[in-house]
PDB file of C-alpha atoms in Angstrom:
ATOM      1  CA  GLY A   1     -14.769   3.683   2.633  1.00 67.00           C
ATOM      2  CA  GLN A   2     -11.684   1.625   3.306  1.00 78.00           C
ATOM      3  CA  SER A   3     -10.619   0.281   6.663  1.00 88.00           C
ATOM      4  CA  LEU A   4      -8.357  -2.355   8.130  1.00 92.00           C
ATOM      5  CA  GLU A   5      -8.744  -3.437  11.733  1.00 94.00           C
ATOM      6  CA  GLN A   6      -6.071  -5.028  13.891  1.00 96.00           C
ATOM      7  CA  PRO A   7      -5.719  -5.441  17.657  1.00 96.00           C
ATOM      8  CA  SER A   8      -3.666  -2.602  19.074  1.00 95.00           C
ATOM      9  CA  GLU A   9      -1.433  -4.761  21.247  1.00 96.00           C
ATOM     10  CA  VAL A  10      -0.545  -8.401  21.822  1.00 97.00           C
ATOM     11  CA  THR A  11       1.784  -9.883  24.437  1.00 97.00           C
ATOM     12  CA  ALA A  12       3.445 -13.302  24.583  1.00 97.00           C
ATOM     13  CA  VAL A  13       6.453 -15.090  26.050  1.00 97.00           C
ATOM     14  CA  GLU A  14       9.535 -16.399  24.295  1.00 97.00           C
ATOM     15  CA  GLY A  15       8.973 -19.687  22.511  1.00 97.00           C
ATOM     16  CA  ALA A  16       5.221 -19.214  22.294  1.00 98.00           C
ATOM     17  CA  ILE A  17       2.966 -18.852  19.250  1.00 97.00           C
ATOM     18  CA  VAL A  18       0.972 -15.685  18.580  1.00 98.00           C
ATOM     19  CA  GLN A  19      -1.644 -14.826  15.967  1.00 98.00           C
ATOM     20  CA  ILE A  20      -2.321 -11.260  14.797  1.00 98.00           C
ATOM     21  CA  ASN A  21      -5.660 -10.840  13.054  1.00 97.00           C
ATOM     22  CA  CYS A  22      -6.650  -8.375  10.369  1.00 97.00           C
ATOM     23  CA  THR A  23     -10.098  -7.693   8.973  1.00 97.00           C
ATOM     24  CA  TYR A  24     -10.508  -5.394   6.033  1.00 95.00           C
ATOM     25  CA  GLN A  25     -13.143  -3.499   4.128  1.00 92.00           C
ATOM     26  CA  THR A  26     -11.957  -2.021   0.849  1.00 85.00           C
ATOM     27  CA  SER A  27     -13.433  -1.030  -2.487  1.00 81.00           C
ATOM     28  CA  GLY A  28     -10.879  -3.118  -4.364  1.00 79.00           C
ATOM     29  CA  PHE A  29      -8.734  -6.036  -3.281  1.00 84.00           C
ATOM     30  CA  TYR A  30      -5.627  -7.449  -4.903  1.00 87.00           C
ATOM     31  CA  GLY A  31      -3.958  -9.095  -1.928  1.00 91.00           C
ATOM     32  CA  LEU A  32      -3.016  -8.815   1.750  1.00 95.00           C
ATOM     33  CA  SER A  33       0.527  -8.048   2.887  1.00 95.00           C
ATOM     34  CA  TRP A  34       2.240  -7.982   6.272  1.00 97.00           C
ATOM     35  CA  TYR A  35       5.036  -5.684   7.412  1.00 97.00           C
ATOM     36  CA  GLN A  36       7.190  -5.550  10.538  1.00 97.00           C
ATOM     37  CA  GLN A  37       8.436  -2.293  12.033  1.00 96.00           C
ATOM     38  CA  HIS A  38      10.793  -1.966  14.975  1.00 95.00           C
ATOM     39  CA  ASP A  39      10.612   1.246  16.995  1.00 91.00           C
ATOM     40  CA  GLY A  40      12.006   4.160  15.004  1.00 88.00           C
ATOM     41  CA  GLY A  41      12.794   1.935  12.044  1.00 91.00           C
ATOM     42  CA  ALA A  42      11.542   1.298   8.563  1.00 93.00           C
ATOM     43  CA  PRO A  43       8.766  -1.209   7.857  1.00 95.00           C
ATOM     44  CA  THR A  44      10.047  -4.403   6.262  1.00 95.00           C
ATOM     45  CA  PHE A  45       8.006  -6.695   4.051  1.00 94.00           C
ATOM     46  CA  LEU A  46       7.159 -10.083   5.581  1.00 95.00           C
ATOM     47  CA  SER A  47       4.609 -11.845   3.409  1.00 94.00           C
ATOM     48  CA  TYR A  48       1.867 -11.561   0.839  1.00 94.00           C
ATOM     49  CA  ASN A  49      -1.345 -13.512   0.146  1.00 95.00           C
ATOM     50  CA  ALA A  50      -3.279 -13.065  -3.083  1.00 92.00           C
ATOM     51  CA  LEU A  51      -5.299 -16.276  -2.800  1.00 94.00           C
ATOM     52  CA  ASP A  52      -7.038 -18.044   0.067  1.00 96.00           C
ATOM     53  CA  GLY A  53      -4.908 -20.238   2.240  1.00 96.00           C
ATOM     54  CA  LEU A  54      -1.737 -20.333   4.273  1.00 96.00           C
ATOM     55  CA  GLU A  55       1.686 -19.123   3.168  1.00 93.00           C
ATOM     56  CA  GLU A  56       4.672 -20.186   5.268  1.00 93.00           C
ATOM     57  CA  THR A  57       8.035 -18.436   5.472  1.00 88.00           C
ATOM     58  CA  GLY A  58      10.213 -19.847   8.211  1.00 92.00           C
ATOM     59  CA  ARG A  59       8.764 -19.030  11.627  1.00 96.00           C
ATOM     60  CA  PHE A  60       6.152 -16.727  10.098  1.00 96.00           C
ATOM     61  CA  SER A  61       2.976 -17.787   8.300  1.00 97.00           C
ATOM     62  CA  SER A  62       0.190 -15.715   6.827  1.00 97.00           C
ATOM     63  CA  PHE A  63      -3.374 -16.734   6.086  1.00 98.00           C
ATOM     64  CA  LEU A  64      -6.106 -15.204   3.941  1.00 97.00           C
ATOM     65  CA  SER A  65      -9.839 -15.814   3.567  1.00 97.00           C
ATOM     66  CA  ARG A  66     -11.216 -13.513   0.899  1.00 94.00           C
ATOM     67  CA  SER A  67     -14.821 -14.547   1.527  1.00 94.00           C
ATOM     68  CA  ASP A  68     -14.461 -13.420   5.162  1.00 95.00           C
ATOM     69  CA  SER A  69     -12.294 -10.355   4.359  1.00 95.00           C
ATOM     70  CA  TYR A  70      -9.935 -11.691   6.989  1.00 96.00           C
ATOM     71  CA  GLY A  71      -6.344 -12.644   7.372  1.00 97.00           C
ATOM     72  CA  TYR A  72      -3.812 -13.312  10.074  1.00 98.00           C
ATOM     73  CA  LEU A  73      -0.093 -13.432  10.696  1.00 98.00           C
ATOM     74  CA  LEU A  74       1.154 -16.365  12.765  1.00 98.00           C
ATOM     75  CA  LEU A  75       4.490 -16.107  14.529  1.00 97.00           C
ATOM     76  CA  GLN A  76       5.956 -19.297  15.970  1.00 97.00           C
ATOM     77  CA  GLU A  77       8.857 -19.922  18.343  1.00 97.00           C
ATOM     78  CA  LEU A  78       8.769 -16.299  19.416  1.00 98.00           C
ATOM     79  CA  GLN A  79      12.048 -14.542  20.071  1.00 97.00           C
ATOM     80  CA  MET A  80      12.749 -11.293  21.884  1.00 97.00           C
ATOM     81  CA  LYS A  81      13.719  -9.698  18.563  1.00 97.00           C
ATOM     82  CA  ASP A  82      10.151 -10.258  17.324  1.00 98.00           C
ATOM     83  CA  SER A  83       9.004  -7.429  19.610  1.00 98.00           C
ATOM     84  CA  ALA A  84       7.839  -4.861  17.066  1.00 97.00           C
ATOM     85  CA  SER A  85       4.750  -3.449  15.409  1.00 96.00           C
ATOM     86  CA  TYR A  86       3.075  -5.494  12.689  1.00 97.00           C
ATOM     87  CA  PHE A  87       0.941  -3.960   9.966  1.00 97.00           C
ATOM     88  CA  CYS A  88      -1.432  -5.601   7.544  1.00 96.00           C
ATOM     89  CA  ALA A  89      -1.891  -3.840   4.225  1.00 95.00           C
ATOM     90  CA  VAL A  90      -4.350  -4.309   1.392  1.00 93.00           C
ATOM     91  CA  ARG A  91      -3.324  -3.706  -2.174  1.00 86.00           C
ATOM     92  CA  ASN A  92      -5.944  -1.510  -3.819  1.00 81.00           C
ATOM     93  CA  THR A  93      -5.256  -1.232  -7.574  1.00 79.00           C
ATOM     94  CA  ASP A  94      -1.909   0.586  -7.568  1.00 82.00           C
ATOM     95  CA  LYS A  95      -1.208   1.319  -3.900  1.00 87.00           C
ATOM     96  CA  LEU A  96      -1.149  -0.181  -0.415  1.00 90.00           C
ATOM     97  CA  ILE A  97      -3.574   0.804   2.324  1.00 91.00           C
ATOM     98  CA  PHE A  98      -2.174   0.048   5.794  1.00 93.00           C
ATOM     99  CA  GLY A  99      -3.873  -0.939   9.011  1.00 92.00           C
ATOM    100  CA  THR A 100      -3.185   0.876  12.269  1.00 92.00           C
ATOM    101  CA  GLY A 101      -0.749  -1.783  13.432  1.00 95.00           C
ATOM    102  CA  THR A 102      -0.414  -4.290  16.268  1.00 97.00           C
ATOM    103  CA  ARG A 103       2.322  -3.845  18.818  1.00 96.00           C
ATOM    104  CA  LEU A 104       3.765  -7.212  19.856  1.00 97.00           C
ATOM    105  CA  GLN A 105       5.673  -7.424  23.112  1.00 97.00           C
ATOM    106  CA  VAL A 106       7.624 -10.620  23.766  1.00 97.00           C
ATOM    107  CA  PHE A 107       8.633 -11.311  27.356  1.00 96.00           C
ATOM    108  CA  PRO A 108      11.350 -13.680  28.596  1.00 95.00           C
TER     109      PRO A 108
ATOM    110  CA  ASP B   1      23.991  -2.246  -2.046  1.00 65.00           C
ATOM    111  CA  GLY B   2      20.666  -1.170  -3.465  1.00 72.00           C
ATOM    112  CA  GLY B   3      18.191   0.658  -1.330  1.00 93.00           C
ATOM    113  CA  ILE B   4      16.319   3.830  -0.527  1.00 96.00           C
ATOM    114  CA  THR B   5      17.982   6.804   1.111  1.00 95.00           C
ATOM    115  CA  GLN B   6      15.982   9.409   2.966  1.00 96.00           C
ATOM    116  CA  SER B   7      17.560  12.576   4.228  1.00 91.00           C
ATOM    117  CA  PRO B   8      17.807  14.174   6.632  1.00 92.00           C
ATOM    118  CA  LYS B   9      16.991  11.724   9.428  1.00 93.00           C
ATOM    119  CA  TYR B  10      15.805  14.533  11.718  1.00 95.00           C
ATOM    120  CA  LEU B  11      14.460  17.886  10.578  1.00 94.00           C
ATOM    121  CA  PHE B  12      13.256  20.894  12.515  1.00 93.00           C
ATOM    122  CA  ARG B  13      11.115  23.541  10.888  1.00 90.00           C
ATOM    123  CA  LYS B  14       9.700  26.824  12.038  1.00 91.00           C
ATOM    124  CA  GLU B  15       6.023  27.429  11.547  1.00 89.00           C
ATOM    125  CA  GLY B  16       5.277  29.062   8.221  1.00 89.00           C
ATOM    126  CA  GLN B  17       8.294  27.590   6.429  1.00 91.00           C
ATOM    127  CA  ASN B  18       8.266  25.099   3.596  1.00 94.00           C
ATOM    128  CA  VAL B  19      10.636  22.151   3.865  1.00 94.00           C
ATOM    129  CA  THR B  20      11.664  19.465   1.372  1.00 95.00           C
ATOM    130  CA  LEU B  21      12.371  15.860   2.303  1.00 96.00           C
ATOM    131  CA  SER B  22      14.662  13.892   0.048  1.00 96.00           C
ATOM    132  CA  CYS B  23      14.088  10.339  -1.181  1.00 97.00           C
ATOM    133  CA  GLU B  24      16.487   8.590  -3.558  1.00 97.00           C
ATOM    134  CA  GLN B  25      16.448   4.936  -4.678  1.00 97.00           C
ATOM    135  CA  ASN B  26      18.920   2.892  -6.703  1.00 96.00           C
ATOM    136  CA  LEU B  27      16.711  -0.182  -7.037  1.00 95.00           C
ATOM    137  CA  ASN B  28      15.510   0.770 -10.519  1.00 95.00           C
ATOM    138  CA  HIS B  29      11.950   0.695  -9.217  1.00 95.00           C
ATOM    139  CA  ASP B  30       9.264   2.408 -11.265  1.00 95.00           C
ATOM    140  CA  ALA B  31       6.906   3.255  -8.407  1.00 95.00           C
ATOM    141  CA  MET B  32       7.577   5.461  -5.401  1.00 97.00           C
ATOM    142  CA  TYR B  33       5.406   6.435  -2.441  1.00 97.00           C
ATOM    143  CA  TRP B  34       5.285   8.823   0.498  1.00 98.00           C
ATOM    144  CA  TYR B  35       3.608   7.840   3.758  1.00 97.00           C
ATOM    145  CA  ARG B  36       3.092   9.703   6.981  1.00 97.00           C
ATOM    146  CA  GLN B  37       3.146   7.946  10.359  1.00 95.00           C
ATOM    147  CA  ASP B  38       1.963   9.525  13.606  1.00 93.00           C
ATOM    148  CA  PRO B  39       2.818   8.027  17.002  1.00 84.00           C
ATOM    149  CA  GLY B  40       1.069   4.723  17.588  1.00 76.00           C
ATOM    150  CA  GLN B  41      -0.698   4.895  14.262  1.00 80.00           C
ATOM    151  CA  GLY B  42      -0.525   3.286  10.888  1.00 88.00           C
ATOM    152  CA  LEU B  43       0.870   4.607   7.644  1.00 94.00           C
ATOM    153  CA  ARG B  44      -1.204   7.065   5.659  1.00 94.00           C
ATOM    154  CA  LEU B  45      -0.523   7.651   1.987  1.00 95.00           C
ATOM    155  CA  ILE B  46       0.367  11.198   0.951  1.00 97.00           C
ATOM    156  CA  TYR B  47       1.389  10.904  -2.718  1.00 97.00           C
ATOM    157  CA  TYR B  48       2.558   8.195  -5.068  1.00 96.00           C
ATOM    158  CA  SER B  49       4.085   7.958  -8.508  1.00 96.00           C
ATOM    159  CA  GLN B  50       3.998   5.025 -10.908  1.00 94.00           C
ATOM    160  CA  ILE B  51       6.189   6.629 -13.561  1.00 94.00           C
ATOM    161  CA  VAL B  52       8.428   9.624 -14.157  1.00 95.00           C
ATOM    162  CA  ASN B  53       6.609  12.956 -14.577  1.00 96.00           C
ATOM    163  CA  ASP B  54       3.365  11.560 -13.203  1.00 96.00           C
ATOM    164  CA  PHE B  55       2.015  11.295  -9.650  1.00 97.00           C
ATOM    165  CA  GLN B  56      -1.293  10.913  -7.827  1.00 96.00           C
ATOM    166  CA  LYS B  57      -2.707  12.180  -4.562  1.00 96.00           C
ATOM    167  CA  GLY B  58      -3.107   9.784  -1.699  1.00 94.00           C
ATOM    168  CA  ASP B  59      -5.490  10.053   1.224  1.00 92.00           C
ATOM    169  CA  ILE B  60      -3.853  13.059   2.927  1.00 95.00           C
ATOM    170  CA  ALA B  61      -2.264  15.135   0.133  1.00 96.00           C
ATOM    171  CA  GLU B  62      -3.430  18.546   1.366  1.00 96.00           C
ATOM    172  CA  GLY B  63      -0.493  20.741   2.375  1.00 96.00           C
ATOM    173  CA  TYR B  64       2.061  18.599   0.544  1.00 97.00           C
ATOM    174  CA  SER B  65       3.584  18.636  -2.930  1.00 97.00           C
ATOM    175  CA  VAL B  66       5.865  16.284  -4.864  1.00 98.00           C
ATOM    176  CA  SER B  67       7.783  16.016  -8.105  1.00 97.00           C
ATOM    177  CA  ARG B  68       9.080  13.059 -10.103  1.00 98.00           C
ATOM    178  CA  GLU B  69      11.570  14.426 -12.617  1.00 97.00           C
ATOM    179  CA  LYS B  70      13.885  11.419 -12.367  1.00 97.00           C
ATOM    180  CA  LYS B  71      13.161   7.750 -11.821  1.00 97.00           C
ATOM    181  CA  GLU B  72      15.482   7.655  -8.834  1.00 97.00           C
ATOM    182  CA  SER B  73      14.126  10.662  -6.966  1.00 98.00           C
ATOM    183  CA  PHE B  74      10.785  11.565  -5.383  1.00 98.00           C
ATOM    184  CA  PRO B  75      11.137  14.596  -3.088  1.00 98.00           C
ATOM    185  CA  LEU B  76       8.304  15.670  -0.809  1.00 97.00           C
ATOM    186  CA  THR B  77       7.691  19.306   0.123  1.00 97.00           C
ATOM    187  CA  VAL B  78       5.781  20.011   3.303  1.00 96.00           C
ATOM    188  CA  THR B  79       4.254  23.434   2.807  1.00 94.00           C
ATOM    189  CA  SER B  80       3.118  26.008   5.333  1.00 88.00           C
ATOM    190  CA  ALA B  81      -0.440  25.006   4.431  1.00 87.00           C
ATOM    191  CA  GLN B  82       0.003  21.693   6.252  1.00 88.00           C
ATOM    192  CA  LYS B  83      -1.644  22.341   9.612  1.00 88.00           C
ATOM    193  CA  ASN B  84       0.013  19.619  11.652  1.00 90.00           C
ATOM    194  CA  PRO B  85       3.247  18.587   9.932  1.00 93.00           C
ATOM    195  CA  THR B  86       5.085  17.063  12.905  1.00 95.00           C
ATOM    196  CA  ALA B  87       5.337  13.346  12.040  1.00 95.00           C
ATOM    197  CA  PHE B  88       7.549  10.520  10.822  1.00 96.00           C
ATOM    198  CA  TYR B  89       7.724  10.479   7.011  1.00 97.00           C
ATOM    199  CA  LEU B  90       8.481   7.283   5.143  1.00 97.00           C
ATOM    200  CA  CYS B  91       9.370   6.917   1.489  1.00 98.00           C
ATOM    201  CA  ALA B  92       8.975   3.585  -0.293  1.00 97.00           C
ATOM    202  CA  SER B  93       9.485   2.123  -3.736  1.00 96.00           C
ATOM    203  CA  SER B  94       8.424  -0.974  -5.640  1.00 94.00           C
ATOM    204  CA  GLU B  95       8.504  -2.533  -9.051  1.00 90.00           C
ATOM    205  CA  ALA B  96       5.367  -1.832 -11.051  1.00 81.00           C
ATOM    206  CA  GLY B  97       2.581  -4.077  -9.778  1.00 77.00           C
ATOM    207  CA  ALA B  98       4.717  -5.574  -7.023  1.00 80.00           C
ATOM    208  CA  TYR B  99       3.273  -6.419  -3.653  1.00 80.00           C
ATOM    209  CA  GLY B 100       6.324  -5.826  -1.526  1.00 90.00           C
ATOM    210  CA  TYR B 101       7.519  -2.309  -0.861  1.00 94.00           C
ATOM    211  CA  THR B 102      11.043  -1.312   0.148  1.00 95.00           C
ATOM    212  CA  PHE B 103      11.042   1.493   2.680  1.00 96.00           C
ATOM    213  CA  GLY B 104      13.629   4.108   3.510  1.00 96.00           C
ATOM    214  CA  SER B 105      14.683   4.717   7.109  1.00 95.00           C
ATOM    215  CA  GLY B 106      12.423   7.754   7.413  1.00 96.00           C
ATOM    216  CA  THR B 107      12.646  11.442   8.265  1.00 96.00           C
ATOM    217  CA  ARG B 108      11.321  12.689  11.571  1.00 96.00           C
ATOM    218  CA  LEU B 109       9.999  16.231  11.084  1.00 95.00           C
ATOM    219  CA  THR B 110       9.332  18.491  14.051  1.00 95.00           C
ATOM    220  CA  VAL B 111       7.766  21.920  13.813  1.00 90.00           C
ATOM    221  CA  VAL B 112       9.146  24.318  16.419  1.00 86.00           C
TER     222      VAL B 112
END
C-alpha cells in the first residue's frame, strides 16, 4: 500500500523556526513535494525534492532522504500568515499522492 | 492571467441527483486531476487525465465520472451512486511530468 505520515498539528510563535516531518511508504517514488493550504483555499506548491539533500527557497527549505523514506519542510522566521495546513506529496509515476496534512498555528 | 477556474464555488444537491462540477484551465497544461478533501483530511485522488480523450481512475473513483473532450476542460460528475458526496472538490493541472500542480479554488458540495 501507499501511505504518507505527518504530524496532525504543530504550534510555534512568530519569529521561530518549525520543522514538519513526513515519512512515506509508496510502491514507486519520483520525488517529494510540499504544498501550503490556507483555510478554505486552494493548495499552493512550495517545493520539490527529487534527490537527497536540502532545497532552500527564501524562508522555506525542504529536505529529503530517500534511504530513510523521510523528508521535512523547514519554515524560518515564522509569520502569522504562515498559519495554514502543509501537505507532503509523493509523485508516483504520473500522479501525486498526498499526506493527511499538518496544521501549523503561529502565535504572536 | 492564466489559471484554473472551478465553478460553482458552493453547490447544494438533493440526494439521488447527479451534479457536474466544472473545471477549466488556460495554462495549456496537458494533465488534469480531481481530488476530494474532507474536513481535516488530506487530498484523495478521484480521476486524472494525461491527455485529451483519455483518463484513469484514482483511489476513490466509485460514484464519480469524468470526461476530457477538450484540453482546457475536465468536468467531474458526482453521481447518485456516490454514498457520501459532501466534500470539498479540488481540480488541478500540470505540464506533463511536472512536479508542481496548479490548483483551482475548489467547489464545496453539500448534499441536502
